[in-house]
CSV table of C-alpha atoms and ligand atoms in Angstrom, one decimal:
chain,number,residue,atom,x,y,z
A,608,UNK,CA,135.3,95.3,69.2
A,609,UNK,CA,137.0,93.1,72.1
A,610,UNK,CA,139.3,95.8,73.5
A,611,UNK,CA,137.9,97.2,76.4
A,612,UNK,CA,139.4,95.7,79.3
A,613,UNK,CA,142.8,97.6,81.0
A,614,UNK,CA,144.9,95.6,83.5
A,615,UNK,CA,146.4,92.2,84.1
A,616,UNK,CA,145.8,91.8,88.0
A,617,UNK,CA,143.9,94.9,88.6
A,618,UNK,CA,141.4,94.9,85.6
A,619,UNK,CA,138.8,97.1,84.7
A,620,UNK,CA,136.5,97.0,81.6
A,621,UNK,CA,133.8,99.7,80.6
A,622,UNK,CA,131.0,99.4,78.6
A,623,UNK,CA,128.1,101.7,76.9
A,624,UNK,CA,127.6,104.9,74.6
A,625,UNK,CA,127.2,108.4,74.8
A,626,UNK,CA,123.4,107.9,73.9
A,627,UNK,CA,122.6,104.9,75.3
A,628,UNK,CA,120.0,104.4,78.5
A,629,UNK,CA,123.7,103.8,81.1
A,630,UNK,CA,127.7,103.5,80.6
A,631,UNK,CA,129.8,102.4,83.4
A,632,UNK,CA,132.9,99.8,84.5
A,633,UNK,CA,133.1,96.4,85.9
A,634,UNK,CA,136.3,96.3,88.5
A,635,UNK,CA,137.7,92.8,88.9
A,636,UNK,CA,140.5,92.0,90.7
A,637,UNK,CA,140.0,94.3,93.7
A,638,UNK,CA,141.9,93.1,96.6
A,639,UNK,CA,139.0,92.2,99.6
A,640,UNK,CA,138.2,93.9,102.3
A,641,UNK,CA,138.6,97.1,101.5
A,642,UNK,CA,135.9,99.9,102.8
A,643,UNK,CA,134.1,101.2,99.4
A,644,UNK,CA,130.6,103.0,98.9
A,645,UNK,CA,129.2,105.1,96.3
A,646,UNK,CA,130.5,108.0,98.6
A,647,UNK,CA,134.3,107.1,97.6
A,648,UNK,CA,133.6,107.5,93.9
A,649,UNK,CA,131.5,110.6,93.4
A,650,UNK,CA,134.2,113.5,94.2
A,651,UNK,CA,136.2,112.0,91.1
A,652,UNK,CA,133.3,111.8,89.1
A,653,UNK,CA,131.9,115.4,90.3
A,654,UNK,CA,134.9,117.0,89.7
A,655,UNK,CA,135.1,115.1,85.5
A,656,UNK,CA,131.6,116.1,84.9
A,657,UNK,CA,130.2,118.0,82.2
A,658,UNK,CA,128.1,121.3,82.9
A,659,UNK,CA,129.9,123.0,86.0
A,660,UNK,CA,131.3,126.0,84.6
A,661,UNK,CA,131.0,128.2,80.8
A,662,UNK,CA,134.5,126.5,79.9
A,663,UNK,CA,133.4,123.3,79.5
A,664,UNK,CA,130.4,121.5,77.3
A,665,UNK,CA,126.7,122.3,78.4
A,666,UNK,CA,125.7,118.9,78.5
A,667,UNK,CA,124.0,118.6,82.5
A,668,UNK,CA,124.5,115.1,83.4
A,669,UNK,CA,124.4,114.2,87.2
A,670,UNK,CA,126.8,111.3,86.3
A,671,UNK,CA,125.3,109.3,89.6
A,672,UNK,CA,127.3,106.4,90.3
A,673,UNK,CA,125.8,102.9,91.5
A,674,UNK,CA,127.6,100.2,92.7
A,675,UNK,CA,125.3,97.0,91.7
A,676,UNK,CA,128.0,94.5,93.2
A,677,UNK,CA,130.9,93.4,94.5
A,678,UNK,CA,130.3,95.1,97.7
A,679,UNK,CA,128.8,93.9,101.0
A,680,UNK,CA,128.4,95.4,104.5
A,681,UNK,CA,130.4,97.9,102.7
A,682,UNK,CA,133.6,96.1,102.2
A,683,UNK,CA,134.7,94.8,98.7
A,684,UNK,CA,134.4,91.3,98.4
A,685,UNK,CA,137.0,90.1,95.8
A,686,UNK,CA,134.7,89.8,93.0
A,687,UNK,CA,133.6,91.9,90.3
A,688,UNK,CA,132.6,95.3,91.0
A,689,UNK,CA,130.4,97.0,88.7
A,690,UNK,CA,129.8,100.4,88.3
A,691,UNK,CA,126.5,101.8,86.5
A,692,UNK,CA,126.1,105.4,85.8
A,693,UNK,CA,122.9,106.6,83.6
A,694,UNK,CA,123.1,108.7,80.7
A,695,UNK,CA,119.7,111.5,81.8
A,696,UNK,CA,120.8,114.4,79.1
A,697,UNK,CA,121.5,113.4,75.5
A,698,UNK,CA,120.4,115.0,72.7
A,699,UNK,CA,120.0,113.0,69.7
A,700,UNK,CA,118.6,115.4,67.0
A,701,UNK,CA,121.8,117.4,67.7
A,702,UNK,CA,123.8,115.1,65.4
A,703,UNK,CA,121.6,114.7,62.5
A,704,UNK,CA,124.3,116.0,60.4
A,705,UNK,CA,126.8,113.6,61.9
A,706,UNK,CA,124.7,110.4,59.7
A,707,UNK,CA,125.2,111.9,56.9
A,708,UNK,CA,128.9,113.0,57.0
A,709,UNK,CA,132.2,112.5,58.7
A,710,UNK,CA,133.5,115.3,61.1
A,711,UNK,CA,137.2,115.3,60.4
A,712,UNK,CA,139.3,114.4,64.1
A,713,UNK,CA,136.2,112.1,64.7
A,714,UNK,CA,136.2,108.7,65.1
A,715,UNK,CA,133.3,108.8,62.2
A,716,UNK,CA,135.1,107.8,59.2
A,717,UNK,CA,137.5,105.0,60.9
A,718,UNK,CA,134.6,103.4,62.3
A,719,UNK,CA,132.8,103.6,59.6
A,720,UNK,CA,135.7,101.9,57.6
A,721,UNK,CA,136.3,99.0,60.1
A,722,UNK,CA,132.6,98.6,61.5
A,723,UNK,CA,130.9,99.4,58.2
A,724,UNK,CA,128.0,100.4,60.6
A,725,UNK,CA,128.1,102.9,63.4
A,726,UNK,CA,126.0,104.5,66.5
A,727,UNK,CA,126.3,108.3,65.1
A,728,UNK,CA,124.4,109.5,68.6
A,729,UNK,CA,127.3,111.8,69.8
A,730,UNK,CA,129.8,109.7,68.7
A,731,UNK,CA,128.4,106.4,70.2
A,732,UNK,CA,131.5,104.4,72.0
A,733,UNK,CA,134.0,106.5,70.5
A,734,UNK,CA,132.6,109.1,73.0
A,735,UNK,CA,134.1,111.1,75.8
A,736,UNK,CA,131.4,110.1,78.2
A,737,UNK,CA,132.9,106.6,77.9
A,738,UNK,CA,135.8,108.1,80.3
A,739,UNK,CA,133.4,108.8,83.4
A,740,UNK,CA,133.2,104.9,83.9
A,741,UNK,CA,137.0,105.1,84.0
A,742,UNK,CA,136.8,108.1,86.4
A,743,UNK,CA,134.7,105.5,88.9
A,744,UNK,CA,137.0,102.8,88.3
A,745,UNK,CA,140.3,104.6,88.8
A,746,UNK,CA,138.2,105.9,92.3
A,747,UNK,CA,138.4,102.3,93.6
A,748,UNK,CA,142.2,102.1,91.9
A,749,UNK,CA,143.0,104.4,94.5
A,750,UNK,CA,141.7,102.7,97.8
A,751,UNK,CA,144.3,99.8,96.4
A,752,UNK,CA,147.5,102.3,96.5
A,753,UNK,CA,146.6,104.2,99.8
A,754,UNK,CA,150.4,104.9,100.0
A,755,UNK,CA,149.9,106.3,96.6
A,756,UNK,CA,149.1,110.5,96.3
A,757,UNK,CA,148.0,111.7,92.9
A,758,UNK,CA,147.9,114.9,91.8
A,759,UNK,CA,146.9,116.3,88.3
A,760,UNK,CA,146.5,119.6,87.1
A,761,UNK,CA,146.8,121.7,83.5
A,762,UNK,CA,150.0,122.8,83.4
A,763,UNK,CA,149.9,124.7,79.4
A,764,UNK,CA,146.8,125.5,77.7
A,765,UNK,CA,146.3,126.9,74.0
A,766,UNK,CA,150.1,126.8,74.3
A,767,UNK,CA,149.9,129.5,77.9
A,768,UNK,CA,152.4,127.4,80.4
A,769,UNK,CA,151.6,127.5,84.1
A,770,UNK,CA,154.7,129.7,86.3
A,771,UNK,CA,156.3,126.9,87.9
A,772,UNK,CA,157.2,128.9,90.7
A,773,UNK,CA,153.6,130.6,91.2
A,774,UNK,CA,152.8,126.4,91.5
A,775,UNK,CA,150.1,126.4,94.7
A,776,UNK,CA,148.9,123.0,94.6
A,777,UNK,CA,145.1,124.4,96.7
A,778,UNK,CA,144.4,126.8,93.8
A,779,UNK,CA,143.5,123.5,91.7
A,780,UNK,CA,140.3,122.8,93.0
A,781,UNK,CA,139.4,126.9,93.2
A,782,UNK,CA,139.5,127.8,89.3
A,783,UNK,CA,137.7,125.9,86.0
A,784,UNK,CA,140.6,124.8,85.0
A,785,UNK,CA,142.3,122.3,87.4
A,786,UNK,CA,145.2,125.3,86.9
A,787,UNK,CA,147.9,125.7,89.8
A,788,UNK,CA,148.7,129.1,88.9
A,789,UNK,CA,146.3,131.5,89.7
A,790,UNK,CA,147.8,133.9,87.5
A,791,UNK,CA,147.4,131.7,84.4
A,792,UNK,CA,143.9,130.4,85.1
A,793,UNK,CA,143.4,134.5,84.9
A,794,UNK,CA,144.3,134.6,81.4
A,795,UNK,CA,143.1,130.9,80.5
A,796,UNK,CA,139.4,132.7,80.9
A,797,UNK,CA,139.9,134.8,78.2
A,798,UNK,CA,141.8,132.4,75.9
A,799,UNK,CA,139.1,129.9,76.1
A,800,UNK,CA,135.9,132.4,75.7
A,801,UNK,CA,137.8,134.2,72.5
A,802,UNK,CA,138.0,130.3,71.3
A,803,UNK,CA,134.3,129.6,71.7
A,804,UNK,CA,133.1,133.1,70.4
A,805,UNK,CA,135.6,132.3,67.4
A,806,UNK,CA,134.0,128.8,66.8
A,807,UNK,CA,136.7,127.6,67.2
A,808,UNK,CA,139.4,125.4,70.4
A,809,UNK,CA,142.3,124.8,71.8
A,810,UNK,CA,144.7,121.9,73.0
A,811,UNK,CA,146.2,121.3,76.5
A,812,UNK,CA,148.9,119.2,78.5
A,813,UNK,CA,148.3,117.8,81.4
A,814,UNK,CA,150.5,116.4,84.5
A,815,UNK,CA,149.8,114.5,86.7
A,816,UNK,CA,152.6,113.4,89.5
A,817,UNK,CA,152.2,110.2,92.0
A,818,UNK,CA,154.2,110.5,95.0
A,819,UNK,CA,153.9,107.6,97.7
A,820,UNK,CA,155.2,105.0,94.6
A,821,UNK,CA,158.0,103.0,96.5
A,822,UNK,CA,160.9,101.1,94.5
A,823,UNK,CA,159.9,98.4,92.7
A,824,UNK,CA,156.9,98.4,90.6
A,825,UNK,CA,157.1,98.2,87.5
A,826,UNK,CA,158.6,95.2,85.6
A,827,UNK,CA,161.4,95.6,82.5
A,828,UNK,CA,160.7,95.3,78.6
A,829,UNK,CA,157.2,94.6,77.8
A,830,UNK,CA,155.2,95.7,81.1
A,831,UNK,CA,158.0,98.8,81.4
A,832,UNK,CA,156.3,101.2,84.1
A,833,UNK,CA,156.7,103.5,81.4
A,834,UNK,CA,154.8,101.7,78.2
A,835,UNK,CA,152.0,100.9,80.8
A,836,UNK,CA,151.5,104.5,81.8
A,837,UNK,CA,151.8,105.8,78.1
A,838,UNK,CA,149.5,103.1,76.8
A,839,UNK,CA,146.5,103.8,79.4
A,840,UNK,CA,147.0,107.9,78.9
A,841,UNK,CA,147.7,107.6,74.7
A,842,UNK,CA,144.1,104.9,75.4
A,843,UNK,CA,142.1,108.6,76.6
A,844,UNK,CA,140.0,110.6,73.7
A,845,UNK,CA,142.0,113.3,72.4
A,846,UNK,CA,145.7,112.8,73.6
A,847,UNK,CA,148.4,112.7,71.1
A,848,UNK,CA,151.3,112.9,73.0
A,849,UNK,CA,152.4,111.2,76.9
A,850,UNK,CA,156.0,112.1,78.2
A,851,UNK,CA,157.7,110.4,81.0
A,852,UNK,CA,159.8,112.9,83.0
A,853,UNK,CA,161.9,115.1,80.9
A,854,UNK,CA,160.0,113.4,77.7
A,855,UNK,CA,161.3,114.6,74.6
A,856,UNK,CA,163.1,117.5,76.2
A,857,UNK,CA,165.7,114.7,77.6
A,858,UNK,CA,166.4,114.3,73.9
A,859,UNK,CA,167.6,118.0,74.0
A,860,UNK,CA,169.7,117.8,77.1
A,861,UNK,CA,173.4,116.9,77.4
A,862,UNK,CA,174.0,113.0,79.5
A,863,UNK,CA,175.6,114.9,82.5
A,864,UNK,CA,172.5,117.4,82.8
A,865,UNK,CA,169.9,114.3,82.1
A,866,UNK,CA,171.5,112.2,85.1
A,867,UNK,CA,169.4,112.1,88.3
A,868,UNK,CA,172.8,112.3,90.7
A,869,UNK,CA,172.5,110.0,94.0
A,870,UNK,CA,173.6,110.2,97.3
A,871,UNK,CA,173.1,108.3,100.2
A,872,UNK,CA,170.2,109.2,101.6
A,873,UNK,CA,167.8,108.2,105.5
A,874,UNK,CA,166.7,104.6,106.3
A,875,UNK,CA,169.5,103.5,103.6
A,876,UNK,CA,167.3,105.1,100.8
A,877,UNK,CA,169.2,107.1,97.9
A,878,UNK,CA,168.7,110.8,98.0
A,879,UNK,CA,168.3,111.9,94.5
A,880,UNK,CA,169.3,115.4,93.1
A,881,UNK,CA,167.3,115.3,90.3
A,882,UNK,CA,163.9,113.9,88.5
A,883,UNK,CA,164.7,114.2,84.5
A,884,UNK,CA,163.7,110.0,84.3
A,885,UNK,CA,160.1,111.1,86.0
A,886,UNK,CA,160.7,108.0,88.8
A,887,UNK,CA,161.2,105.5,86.5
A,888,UNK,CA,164.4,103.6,85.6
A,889,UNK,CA,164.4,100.7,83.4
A,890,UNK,CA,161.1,100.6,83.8
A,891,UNK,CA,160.5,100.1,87.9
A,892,UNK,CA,159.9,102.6,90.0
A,893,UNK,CA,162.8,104.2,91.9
A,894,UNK,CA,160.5,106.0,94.8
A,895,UNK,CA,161.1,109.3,92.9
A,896,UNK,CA,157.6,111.1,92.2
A,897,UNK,CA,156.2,109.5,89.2
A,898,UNK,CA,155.6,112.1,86.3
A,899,UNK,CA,153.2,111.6,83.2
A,900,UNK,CA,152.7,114.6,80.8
A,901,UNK,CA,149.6,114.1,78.3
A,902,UNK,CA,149.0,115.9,75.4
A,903,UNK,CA,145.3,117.0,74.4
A,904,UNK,CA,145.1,117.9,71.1
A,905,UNK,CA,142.0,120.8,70.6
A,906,UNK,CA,138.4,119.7,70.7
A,907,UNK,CA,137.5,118.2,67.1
A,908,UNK,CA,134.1,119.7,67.3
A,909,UNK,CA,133.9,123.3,66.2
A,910,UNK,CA,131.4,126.1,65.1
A,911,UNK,CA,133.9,126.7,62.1
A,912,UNK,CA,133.4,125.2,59.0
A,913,UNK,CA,135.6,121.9,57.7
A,914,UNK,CA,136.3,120.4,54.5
A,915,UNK,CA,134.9,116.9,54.6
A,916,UNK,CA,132.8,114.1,52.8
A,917,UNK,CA,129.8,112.8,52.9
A,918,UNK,CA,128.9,108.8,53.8
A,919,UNK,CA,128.7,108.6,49.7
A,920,UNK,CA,131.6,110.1,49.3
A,921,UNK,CA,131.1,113.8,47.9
A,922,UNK,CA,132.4,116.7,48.6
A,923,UNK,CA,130.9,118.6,51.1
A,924,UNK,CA,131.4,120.9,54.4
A,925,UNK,CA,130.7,120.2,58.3
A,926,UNK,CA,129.7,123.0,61.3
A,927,UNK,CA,129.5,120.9,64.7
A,928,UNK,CA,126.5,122.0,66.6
A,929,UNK,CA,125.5,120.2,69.9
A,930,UNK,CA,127.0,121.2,73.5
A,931,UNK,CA,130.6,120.6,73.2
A,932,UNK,CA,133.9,121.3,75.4
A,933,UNK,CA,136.4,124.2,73.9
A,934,UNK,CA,139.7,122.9,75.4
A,935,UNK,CA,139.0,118.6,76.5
A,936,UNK,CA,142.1,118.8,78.3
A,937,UNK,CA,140.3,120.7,80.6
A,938,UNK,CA,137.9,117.7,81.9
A,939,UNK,CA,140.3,115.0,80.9
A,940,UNK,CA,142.4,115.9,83.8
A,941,UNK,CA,140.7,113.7,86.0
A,942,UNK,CA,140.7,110.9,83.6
A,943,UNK,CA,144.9,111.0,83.4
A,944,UNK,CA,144.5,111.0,87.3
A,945,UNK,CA,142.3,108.1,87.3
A,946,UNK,CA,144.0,105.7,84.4
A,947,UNK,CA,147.3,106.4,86.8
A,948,UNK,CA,145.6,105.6,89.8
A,949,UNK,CA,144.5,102.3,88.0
A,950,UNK,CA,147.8,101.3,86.2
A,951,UNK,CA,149.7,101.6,90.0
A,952,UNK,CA,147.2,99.4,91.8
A,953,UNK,CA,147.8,96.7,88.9
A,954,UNK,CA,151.7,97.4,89.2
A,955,UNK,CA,151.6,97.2,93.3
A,956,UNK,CA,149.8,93.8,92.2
A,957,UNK,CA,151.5,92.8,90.1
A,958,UNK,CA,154.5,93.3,92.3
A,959,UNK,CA,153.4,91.6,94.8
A,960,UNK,CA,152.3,88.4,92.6
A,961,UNK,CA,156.3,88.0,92.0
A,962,UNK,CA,158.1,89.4,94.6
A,963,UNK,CA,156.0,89.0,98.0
B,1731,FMN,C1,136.8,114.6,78.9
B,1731,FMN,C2,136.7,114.7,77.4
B,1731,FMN,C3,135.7,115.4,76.8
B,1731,FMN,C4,135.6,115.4,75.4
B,1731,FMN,N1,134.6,116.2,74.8
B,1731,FMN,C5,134.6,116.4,73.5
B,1731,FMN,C6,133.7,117.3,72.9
B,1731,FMN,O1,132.9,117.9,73.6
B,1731,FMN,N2,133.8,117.5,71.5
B,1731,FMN,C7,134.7,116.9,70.8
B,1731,FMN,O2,134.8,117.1,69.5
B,1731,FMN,N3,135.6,116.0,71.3
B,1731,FMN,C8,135.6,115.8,72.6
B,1731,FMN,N4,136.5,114.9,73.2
B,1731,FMN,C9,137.5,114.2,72.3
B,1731,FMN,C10,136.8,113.1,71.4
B,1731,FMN,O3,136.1,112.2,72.2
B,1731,FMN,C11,137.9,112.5,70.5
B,1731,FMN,O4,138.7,113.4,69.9
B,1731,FMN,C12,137.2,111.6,69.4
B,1731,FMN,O5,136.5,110.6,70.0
B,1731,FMN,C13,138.3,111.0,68.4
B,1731,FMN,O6,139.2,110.3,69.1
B,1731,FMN,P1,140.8,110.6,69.1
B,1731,FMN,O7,140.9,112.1,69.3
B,1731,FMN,O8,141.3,109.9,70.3
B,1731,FMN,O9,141.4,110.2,67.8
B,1731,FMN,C14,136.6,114.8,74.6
B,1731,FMN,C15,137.6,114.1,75.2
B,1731,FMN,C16,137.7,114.0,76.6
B,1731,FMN,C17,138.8,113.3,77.2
């Protein structure tokens, strides 16, 4: 398996399972000089990790991040950084089952097929936990794009949509949910507890908005700002589905109500009326807010039982025990946040490289 690397100028590559002794990242391409410590990395991870509230998976991990290198006097140095955080609360015995047959959503049975040989131990690489070391790589992403401000949030859960005009961007951090509508995250509680007691999940979507992005990164056809964004969200466990702007609603809407109008605007900048292409025309940035909806499908893993078959190939049925999270979407918000943060640092890179 030799895809684990993300970037072209601003790369990253992770490494390590769910049940191994350590996971983490190793950041290369960080611009020098810029003021980094373990300090600057934890809030991310705090706020992705397991354990901190009944709506997400029991497992307690501290999820401690180390920088090993890259990093003296407590500036980066230009060369690699690499991030280590250890694994302190796995539970192997909880997927005894898992050896002998494939949960259906899993990665068990493609792996299985490709590999012909797999680490079973929570799901090995194919693992969630694998997206804390992109939680501490997007976290030094973001002291690239200072001009950059990301926001991500839960904006429809077990198909519940947010009030876009109860939208209060401080009531993120203060419910379980990363929810911006207090009102929803009121009656997200009792969605997600009648889910667990029913054995059973739900799916979520996920939006996360960059304002700060000036015109111009991006690049046309095959590094569209677009295809980059989709590819590193559609990359996360779990999502199905990554709109740009409007997404497949533009599909529904007439060319005169899709336009974002323009008018001259301050500073010779174009004041735009509208947002439908999410900041993104043929594939740069316009300055507009960047907008990226992901799509969570619901958690795999569930106390119900599934049809499935066995490594040999019979019939049989699968419960999923072990600690597990009832809606994914839930924690993967910071992920989306961080593989935006880390796709703008390579663009503004990128950028540079060819245009100075
Ligand atoms: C933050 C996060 C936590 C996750 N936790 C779980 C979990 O507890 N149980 C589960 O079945 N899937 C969980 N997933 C999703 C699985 O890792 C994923 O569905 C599985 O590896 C198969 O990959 P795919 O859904 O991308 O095809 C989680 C995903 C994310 C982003």
């Amino acid at each position: 398996m030799s895809f684990n690397t993300f970037g072209r100028v601003f790369r990253f590559t992770t490494w390590g399972e769910s049940h191994g002794p350590a996971l983490g990242a190793v950041v290369d391409g960080c611009p020098p000089g810029l003021s980094l410590s373990e300090a600057d990395i934890q809030p991310f991870l705090d706020a992705r990790r397991p354990g901190t509230s009944r709506f997400t998976t029991q497992r307690q991990e501290p999820d401690a991040v180390r920088i090993l290198s890259g990093v003296f006097e407590g500036r980066t140095t230009g060369t690699p950084i690499s991030l280590m955080i250890e694994n302190v609360d796995q539970r192997s015995k909880d997927y005894s089952e898992v050896a002998k047959a494939y949960r259906p959503g899993h990665a068990d049975y493609a792996y299985d097929k490709k590999y012909g040989f797999r680490d079973y131990r929570g799901g090995g690489r194919s693992s969630a936990r694998e997206t804390a070391a992109r939680v501490a790589a997007g976290a030094v992403a973001r002291l690239a794009i200072p001009e950059v401000t990301l926001i991500a949030y839960v904006a429809e859960l077990g198909g519940d949509c947010i009030d876009p005009a109860r939208f209060d961007a401080a009531e993120i951090a203060r419910n379980p949910f990363f929810c911006p509508d207090p009102e929803a995250a009121k009656r997200w509680e009792a969605k997600v507890d009648a889910a667990r007691k029913a054995g059973s999940s739900l799916g979520a979507v996920v939006e996360c908005v960059a304002t700060g992005v000036p015109a111009g990164w991006g690049a046309p056809l095959y590094a569209k700002l677009d295809s980059e964004l989709a590819a590193a969200c559609m990359s996360i466990n779990a999502v199905k589905g990554v709109e740009i702007g409007d997404g497949f609603a533009a599909a529904r809407l007439s060319g005169e109500r899709n336009a974002d109008p323009m008018r001259p605007g301050a500073n010779g900048d174009p004041e735009f009326l509208a947002n439908h292409a999410g900041g993104i025309a043929g594939g740069i940035s316009t300055g507009q807010p960047v907008v990226v909806r992901v799509a969570f499908k619901p958690t795999s893993s569930i106390l119900t039982p599934v049809e499935t078959i066995t490594r040999q190939g019979d019939a049989s049925e699968i419960i999923t025990k072990g600690r597990h999270d009832p809606c994914v979407g839930i924690r993967g918000t910071p992920v989306v946040e961080a593989m935006v943060a880390l796709v703008l640092a390579d663009q503004k890179l990128l950028h540079r490289a060819q245009c100075g």
